[in-house]
Amino acid sequence: QVQLVESGGGVVQPGRSLRLSCAASGFNFNTYVMHWVRQAPGEGLEWVAVISYDGGEKHYGDSVRGRFSISRDNSKNTVYLQMDGLRPEDTAVYFCARDRCFGCRSFDWWGQGTLVTVSS
Amino acid sequence: DIQLTQSPSFLSASVGDRVTITCRASQGISTYLAWYQQKPGKAPKLLIYVASTLQSGVPSRFSGSGSGTQFTLTISSLQPEDFATYYCQQLNSYPLTFGGGTKVEIK
């Protein structure tokens, strides 16, 4: 059974950093592209970042490029999202999601999400 | 970036109704579009990818169509468990983008 479990969320002051983790199980993690998607309270979905199966290719959404960094450790079946220079508008539930197949760019499995609140 | 505009943003319908949601892309994206369903407090669920292919396990009352810039999601006979918010997402290029969502509520 595929499982994605996010952790690392919490309350953080503006300008500070936070690292989210997503632990994967139930599939061959090192053959799948992984994404982060977020959802501000009461709002729609916003794609954040993607990392290729080997970590060699990464892309970011416009609002986080230069501040957030995605990485993975295939030996630990975990994908990370390093968030620096956090802003109040980064407040959201952050989901990790698995790409349905190589190059598909759609998400067939999602974690339950972890809430990040940026507030002084 | 490719913008996706969904309409309507809200609709009220009854069990058994046929429901259609539209997603318009700011530029042509061939059939590189997916649809998701999200219920309150839950992660989204993939319904359809590449515009018209049903994800495994999704009921056949859901269907998708379209290409280029205009796409539709149709629920042929709305069931109680279908009341949720639906999002389209383009698969064509990074940055990936979502539509603003359509909330389907009980009339």
mmCIF file of C-alpha atoms in Angstrom:
data_model
loop_
_atom_site.group_PDB
_atom_site.id
_atom_site.type_symbol
_atom_site.label_atom_id
_atom_site.label_comp_id
_atom_site.label_asym_id
_atom_site.label_seq_id
_atom_site.Cartn_x
_atom_site.Cartn_y
_atom_site.Cartn_z
ATOM 1 C CA GLN A 1 0.000 0.000 0.000
ATOM 2 C CA VAL A 2 1.418 3.369 -1.055
ATOM 3 C CA GLN A 3 1.855 5.786 1.841
ATOM 4 C CA LEU A 4 3.176 9.317 1.967
ATOM 5 C CA VAL A 5 3.555 10.893 5.397
ATOM 6 C CA GLU A 6 4.528 14.539 5.745
ATOM 7 C CA SER A 7 6.066 16.057 8.847
ATOM 8 C CA GLY A 8 7.871 19.185 9.964
ATOM 9 C CA GLY A 9 5.077 21.724 9.846
ATOM 10 C CA GLY A 10 4.397 24.220 12.603
ATOM 11 C CA VAL A 11 4.318 27.893 13.500
ATOM 12 C CA VAL A 12 7.292 29.970 12.382
ATOM 13 C CA GLN A 13 8.056 33.685 12.346
ATOM 14 C CA PRO A 14 8.385 35.596 9.073
ATOM 15 C CA GLY A 15 11.885 35.407 7.656
ATOM 16 C CA ARG A 16 12.708 32.142 9.384
ATOM 17 C CA SER A 17 13.244 28.694 7.882
ATOM 18 C CA LEU A 18 11.527 25.334 8.096
ATOM 19 C CA ARG A 19 12.203 21.938 6.538
ATOM 20 C CA LEU A 20 9.391 19.603 5.635
ATOM 21 C CA SER A 21 9.847 15.877 5.151
ATOM 22 C CA CYS A 22 7.746 13.322 3.308
ATOM 23 C CA ALA A 23 8.396 9.665 4.081
ATOM 24 C CA ALA A 24 7.308 7.264 1.369
ATOM 25 C CA SER A 25 6.551 3.562 1.549
ATOM 26 C CA GLY A 26 4.823 0.857 -0.442
ATOM 27 C CA PHE A 27 6.464 1.561 -3.797
ATOM 28 C CA ASN A 28 9.890 1.844 -5.431
ATOM 29 C CA PHE A 29 10.550 5.399 -4.319
ATOM 30 C CA ASN A 30 13.768 5.825 -6.315
ATOM 31 C CA THR A 31 11.901 5.390 -9.621
ATOM 32 C CA TYR A 32 9.276 8.093 -9.055
ATOM 33 C CA VAL A 33 9.215 11.842 -9.558
ATOM 34 C CA MET A 34 7.919 13.622 -6.453
ATOM 35 C CA HIS A 35 6.115 16.940 -5.979
ATOM 36 C CA TRP A 36 5.071 19.375 -3.286
ATOM 37 C CA VAL A 37 1.688 21.104 -3.575
ATOM 38 C CA ARG A 38 0.254 23.568 -1.083
ATOM 39 C CA GLN A 39 -3.143 24.950 -0.151
ATOM 40 C CA ALA A 40 -3.647 28.150 1.802
ATOM 41 C CA PRO A 41 -6.575 28.112 4.262
ATOM 42 C CA GLY A 42 -9.844 28.264 2.347
ATOM 43 C CA GLU A 43 -8.038 28.602 -0.979
ATOM 44 C CA GLY A 44 -7.221 26.466 -3.993
ATOM 45 C CA LEU A 45 -4.264 24.272 -4.835
ATOM 46 C CA GLU A 46 -0.854 25.666 -5.766
ATOM 47 C CA TRP A 47 1.950 23.559 -7.168
ATOM 48 C CA VAL A 48 5.250 24.261 -5.379
ATOM 49 C CA ALA A 49 8.094 22.082 -6.633
ATOM 50 C CA VAL A 50 9.139 18.861 -8.328
ATOM 51 C CA ILE A 51 12.219 16.659 -8.181
ATOM 52 C CA SER A 52 13.211 13.931 -10.594
ATOM 53 C CA TYR A 53 13.713 10.337 -9.481
ATOM 54 C CA ASP A 54 17.464 10.833 -9.066
ATOM 55 C CA GLY A 55 17.392 14.427 -7.847
ATOM 56 C CA GLY A 56 19.074 15.724 -10.967
ATOM 57 C CA GLU A 57 16.201 17.869 -12.204
ATOM 58 C CA LYS A 58 14.153 20.310 -10.155
ATOM 59 C CA HIS A 59 11.547 22.953 -10.941
ATOM 60 C CA TYR A 60 9.758 25.499 -8.766
ATOM 61 C CA GLY A 61 6.646 27.597 -8.737
ATOM 62 C CA ASP A 62 7.090 31.317 -9.337
ATOM 63 C CA SER A 63 6.149 32.345 -5.802
ATOM 64 C CA VAL A 64 8.770 30.136 -4.105
ATOM 65 C CA ARG A 65 11.646 30.083 -6.593
ATOM 66 C CA GLY A 66 14.849 31.258 -4.918
ATOM 67 C CA ARG A 67 13.479 30.714 -1.401
ATOM 68 C CA PHE A 68 12.464 27.042 -1.338
ATOM 69 C CA SER A 69 14.595 24.042 -2.228
ATOM 70 C CA ILE A 70 13.446 20.483 -2.907
ATOM 71 C CA SER A 71 15.698 17.473 -2.338
ATOM 72 C CA ARG A 72 15.446 13.748 -1.786
ATOM 73 C CA ASP A 73 17.301 10.917 -0.101
ATOM 74 C CA ASN A 74 16.513 7.689 -1.910
ATOM 75 C CA SER A 75 18.281 5.658 0.783
ATOM 76 C CA LYS A 76 15.679 6.931 3.252
ATOM 77 C CA ASN A 77 12.707 7.005 0.864
ATOM 78 C CA THR A 78 12.185 10.649 1.791
ATOM 79 C CA VAL A 79 11.653 13.900 -0.061
ATOM 80 C CA TYR A 80 12.279 17.252 1.590
ATOM 81 C CA LEU A 81 11.229 20.858 1.158
ATOM 82 C CA GLN A 82 13.605 23.419 2.634
ATOM 83 C CA MET A 83 11.734 26.686 3.071
ATOM 84 C CA ASP A 84 13.795 29.815 3.720
ATOM 85 C CA GLY A 85 12.722 33.437 4.021
ATOM 86 C CA LEU A 86 9.194 32.418 4.945
ATOM 87 C CA ARG A 87 6.404 34.942 4.443
ATOM 88 C CA PRO A 88 2.876 35.099 5.858
ATOM 89 C CA GLU A 89 1.553 34.187 2.391
ATOM 90 C CA ASP A 90 3.390 30.853 2.646
ATOM 91 C CA THR A 91 0.901 29.807 5.313
ATOM 92 C CA ALA A 92 -0.717 26.653 3.941
ATOM 93 C CA VAL A 93 -1.132 22.923 4.194
ATOM 94 C CA TYR A 94 1.756 21.360 2.313
ATOM 95 C CA PHE A 95 1.138 18.055 0.549
ATOM 96 C CA CYS A 96 3.710 15.787 -1.003
ATOM 97 C CA ALA A 97 2.477 13.872 -4.009
ATOM 98 C CA ARG A 98 3.740 11.132 -6.273
ATOM 99 C CA ASP A 99 3.888 11.603 -10.018
ATOM 100 C CA ARG A 100 1.692 9.013 -11.701
ATOM 101 C CA CYS A 101 4.494 7.974 -14.056
ATOM 102 C CA PHE A 102 7.688 9.359 -15.499
ATOM 103 C CA GLY A 103 6.853 12.595 -17.266
ATOM 104 C CA CYS A 104 3.147 12.380 -16.433
ATOM 105 C CA ARG A 105 3.026 15.474 -14.203
ATOM 106 C CA SER A 106 -0.186 14.362 -12.522
ATOM 107 C CA PHE A 107 -0.442 13.127 -8.961
ATOM 108 C CA ASP A 108 -1.867 9.713 -8.149
ATOM 109 C CA TRP A 109 -0.976 9.485 -4.448
ATOM 110 C CA TRP A 110 -0.952 12.272 -1.869
ATOM 111 C CA GLY A 111 0.044 12.566 1.745
ATOM 112 C CA GLN A 112 -2.329 13.892 4.388
ATOM 113 C CA GLY A 113 -0.551 17.241 4.474
ATOM 114 C CA THR A 114 1.299 19.234 7.115
ATOM 115 C CA LEU A 115 0.274 22.738 8.160
ATOM 116 C CA VAL A 116 2.781 25.578 8.049
ATOM 117 C CA THR A 117 1.766 28.832 9.708
ATOM 118 C CA VAL A 118 3.957 31.886 9.218
ATOM 119 C CA SER A 119 3.124 34.491 11.810
ATOM 120 C CA SER A 120 4.811 36.772 14.286
ATOM 121 C CA ASP B 1 2.885 30.553 -17.165
ATOM 122 C CA ILE B 2 -0.298 28.812 -18.259
ATOM 123 C CA GLN B 3 -3.427 30.110 -16.544
ATOM 124 C CA LEU B 4 -6.456 27.869 -16.027
ATOM 125 C CA THR B 5 -9.921 29.360 -15.587
ATOM 126 C CA GLN B 6 -12.648 27.125 -14.219
ATOM 127 C CA SER B 7 -16.343 27.815 -14.445
ATOM 128 C CA PRO B 8 -18.544 27.957 -12.610
ATOM 129 C CA SER B 9 -16.720 28.520 -9.323
ATOM 130 C CA PHE B 10 -19.763 27.243 -7.473
ATOM 131 C CA LEU B 11 -22.728 25.154 -8.456
ATOM 132 C CA SER B 12 -25.719 23.780 -6.652
ATOM 133 C CA ALA B 13 -27.153 20.486 -7.906
ATOM 134 C CA SER B 14 -29.328 17.578 -6.858
ATOM 135 C CA VAL B 15 -28.590 13.875 -6.634
ATOM 136 C CA GLY B 16 -29.076 12.376 -10.084
ATOM 137 C CA ASP B 17 -28.298 15.600 -11.962
ATOM 138 C CA ARG B 18 -25.852 15.742 -14.848
ATOM 139 C CA VAL B 19 -23.099 18.207 -13.979
ATOM 140 C CA THR B 20 -20.549 19.817 -16.285
ATOM 141 C CA ILE B 21 -17.520 21.838 -15.205
ATOM 142 C CA THR B 22 -15.399 23.769 -17.684
ATOM 143 C CA CYS B 23 -11.688 24.553 -17.622
ATOM 144 C CA ARG B 24 -10.145 26.977 -20.088
ATOM 145 C CA ALA B 25 -6.394 27.277 -20.623
ATOM 146 C CA SER B 26 -4.657 30.536 -21.520
ATOM 147 C CA GLN B 27 -2.798 28.746 -24.315
ATOM 148 C CA GLY B 28 -3.089 25.440 -26.098
ATOM 149 C CA ILE B 29 -2.063 22.446 -24.003
ATOM 150 C CA SER B 30 -3.135 19.595 -26.296
ATOM 151 C CA THR B 31 -4.734 17.043 -23.941
ATOM 152 C CA TYR B 32 -2.332 17.645 -21.062
ATOM 153 C CA LEU B 33 -4.947 18.199 -18.405
ATOM 154 C CA ALA B 34 -5.992 16.382 -15.236
ATOM 155 C CA TRP B 35 -8.990 16.645 -12.921
ATOM 156 C CA TYR B 36 -9.032 16.179 -9.144
ATOM 157 C CA GLN B 37 -11.731 15.903 -6.501
ATOM 158 C CA GLN B 38 -11.143 17.250 -3.006
ATOM 159 C CA LYS B 39 -13.321 16.863 0.062
ATOM 160 C CA PRO B 40 -12.949 19.089 3.141
ATOM 161 C CA GLY B 41 -9.890 18.264 5.222
ATOM 162 C CA LYS B 42 -8.657 15.658 2.743
ATOM 163 C CA ALA B 43 -5.998 15.460 0.092
ATOM 164 C CA PRO B 44 -7.120 15.757 -3.526
ATOM 165 C CA LYS B 45 -7.898 12.600 -5.474
ATOM 166 C CA LEU B 46 -6.943 12.109 -9.113
ATOM 167 C CA LEU B 47 -10.001 11.472 -11.284
ATOM 168 C CA ILE B 48 -8.879 11.925 -14.882
ATOM 169 C CA TYR B 49 -5.576 12.484 -16.672
ATOM 170 C CA VAL B 50 -4.631 13.450 -20.219
ATOM 171 C CA ALA B 51 -8.068 15.031 -20.496
ATOM 172 C CA SER B 52 -10.159 11.889 -20.786
ATOM 173 C CA THR B 53 -8.483 8.852 -19.215
ATOM 174 C CA LEU B 54 -10.175 7.649 -16.059
ATOM 175 C CA GLN B 55 -7.843 6.902 -13.163
ATOM 176 C CA SER B 56 -8.105 3.355 -11.863
ATOM 177 C CA GLY B 57 -10.940 2.912 -9.366
ATOM 178 C CA VAL B 58 -12.827 6.080 -10.360
ATOM 179 C CA PRO B 59 -16.517 5.474 -11.160
ATOM 180 C CA SER B 60 -17.501 5.583 -14.802
ATOM 181 C CA ARG B 61 -20.047 8.373 -14.177
ATOM 182 C CA PHE B 62 -17.023 10.697 -14.319
ATOM 183 C CA SER B 63 -15.774 11.611 -17.773
ATOM 184 C CA GLY B 64 -13.509 14.216 -19.293
ATOM 185 C CA SER B 65 -13.168 15.704 -22.721
ATOM 186 C CA GLY B 66 -11.489 18.485 -24.628
ATOM 187 C CA SER B 67 -8.203 19.521 -26.153
ATOM 188 C CA GLY B 68 -6.307 22.692 -26.884
ATOM 189 C CA THR B 69 -7.749 25.334 -24.586
ATOM 190 C CA GLN B 70 -11.214 24.060 -23.651
ATOM 191 C CA PHE B 71 -11.921 21.106 -21.375
ATOM 192 C CA THR B 72 -14.893 19.683 -19.513
ATOM 193 C CA LEU B 73 -15.462 17.350 -16.608
ATOM 194 C CA THR B 74 -18.878 15.697 -16.600
ATOM 195 C CA ILE B 75 -20.579 13.743 -13.858
ATOM 196 C CA SER B 76 -23.398 11.876 -15.561
ATOM 197 C CA SER B 77 -25.534 11.272 -12.465
ATOM 198 C CA LEU B 78 -24.454 13.087 -9.327
ATOM 199 C CA GLN B 79 -24.176 10.900 -6.246
ATOM 200 C CA PRO B 80 -24.123 12.021 -2.576
ATOM 201 C CA GLU B 81 -20.400 11.253 -2.323
ATOM 202 C CA ASP B 82 -19.657 13.546 -5.284
ATOM 203 C CA PHE B 83 -20.330 16.753 -3.392
ATOM 204 C CA ALA B 84 -16.843 18.211 -3.233
ATOM 205 C CA THR B 85 -14.537 20.730 -4.890
ATOM 206 C CA TYR B 86 -13.077 19.906 -8.299
ATOM 207 C CA TYR B 87 -9.832 21.239 -9.745
ATOM 208 C CA CYS B 88 -8.279 21.056 -13.178
ATOM 209 C CA GLN B 89 -4.484 21.015 -13.572
ATOM 210 C CA GLN B 90 -2.342 21.435 -16.665
ATOM 211 C CA LEU B 91 0.375 18.867 -17.337
ATOM 212 C CA ASN B 92 1.857 20.633 -20.325
ATOM 213 C CA SER B 93 4.765 22.552 -18.832
ATOM 214 C CA TYR B 94 6.400 23.800 -15.659
ATOM 215 C CA PRO B 95 5.353 25.586 -13.574
ATOM 216 C CA LEU B 96 2.353 23.289 -13.251
ATOM 217 C CA THR B 97 -0.837 25.195 -12.515
ATOM 218 C CA PHE B 98 -4.310 24.493 -11.188
ATOM 219 C CA GLY B 99 -7.649 26.061 -11.896
ATOM 220 C CA GLY B 100 -9.359 27.990 -9.133
ATOM 221 C CA GLY B 101 -11.768 25.169 -8.287
ATOM 222 C CA THR B 102 -15.476 24.438 -8.603
ATOM 223 C CA LYS B 103 -17.404 23.691 -5.453
ATOM 224 C CA VAL B 104 -20.361 21.364 -6.017
ATOM 225 C CA GLU B 105 -22.982 21.636 -3.294
ATOM 226 C CA ILE B 106 -26.305 20.010 -2.618
ATOM 227 C CA LYS B 107 -29.354 21.922 -3.829
#
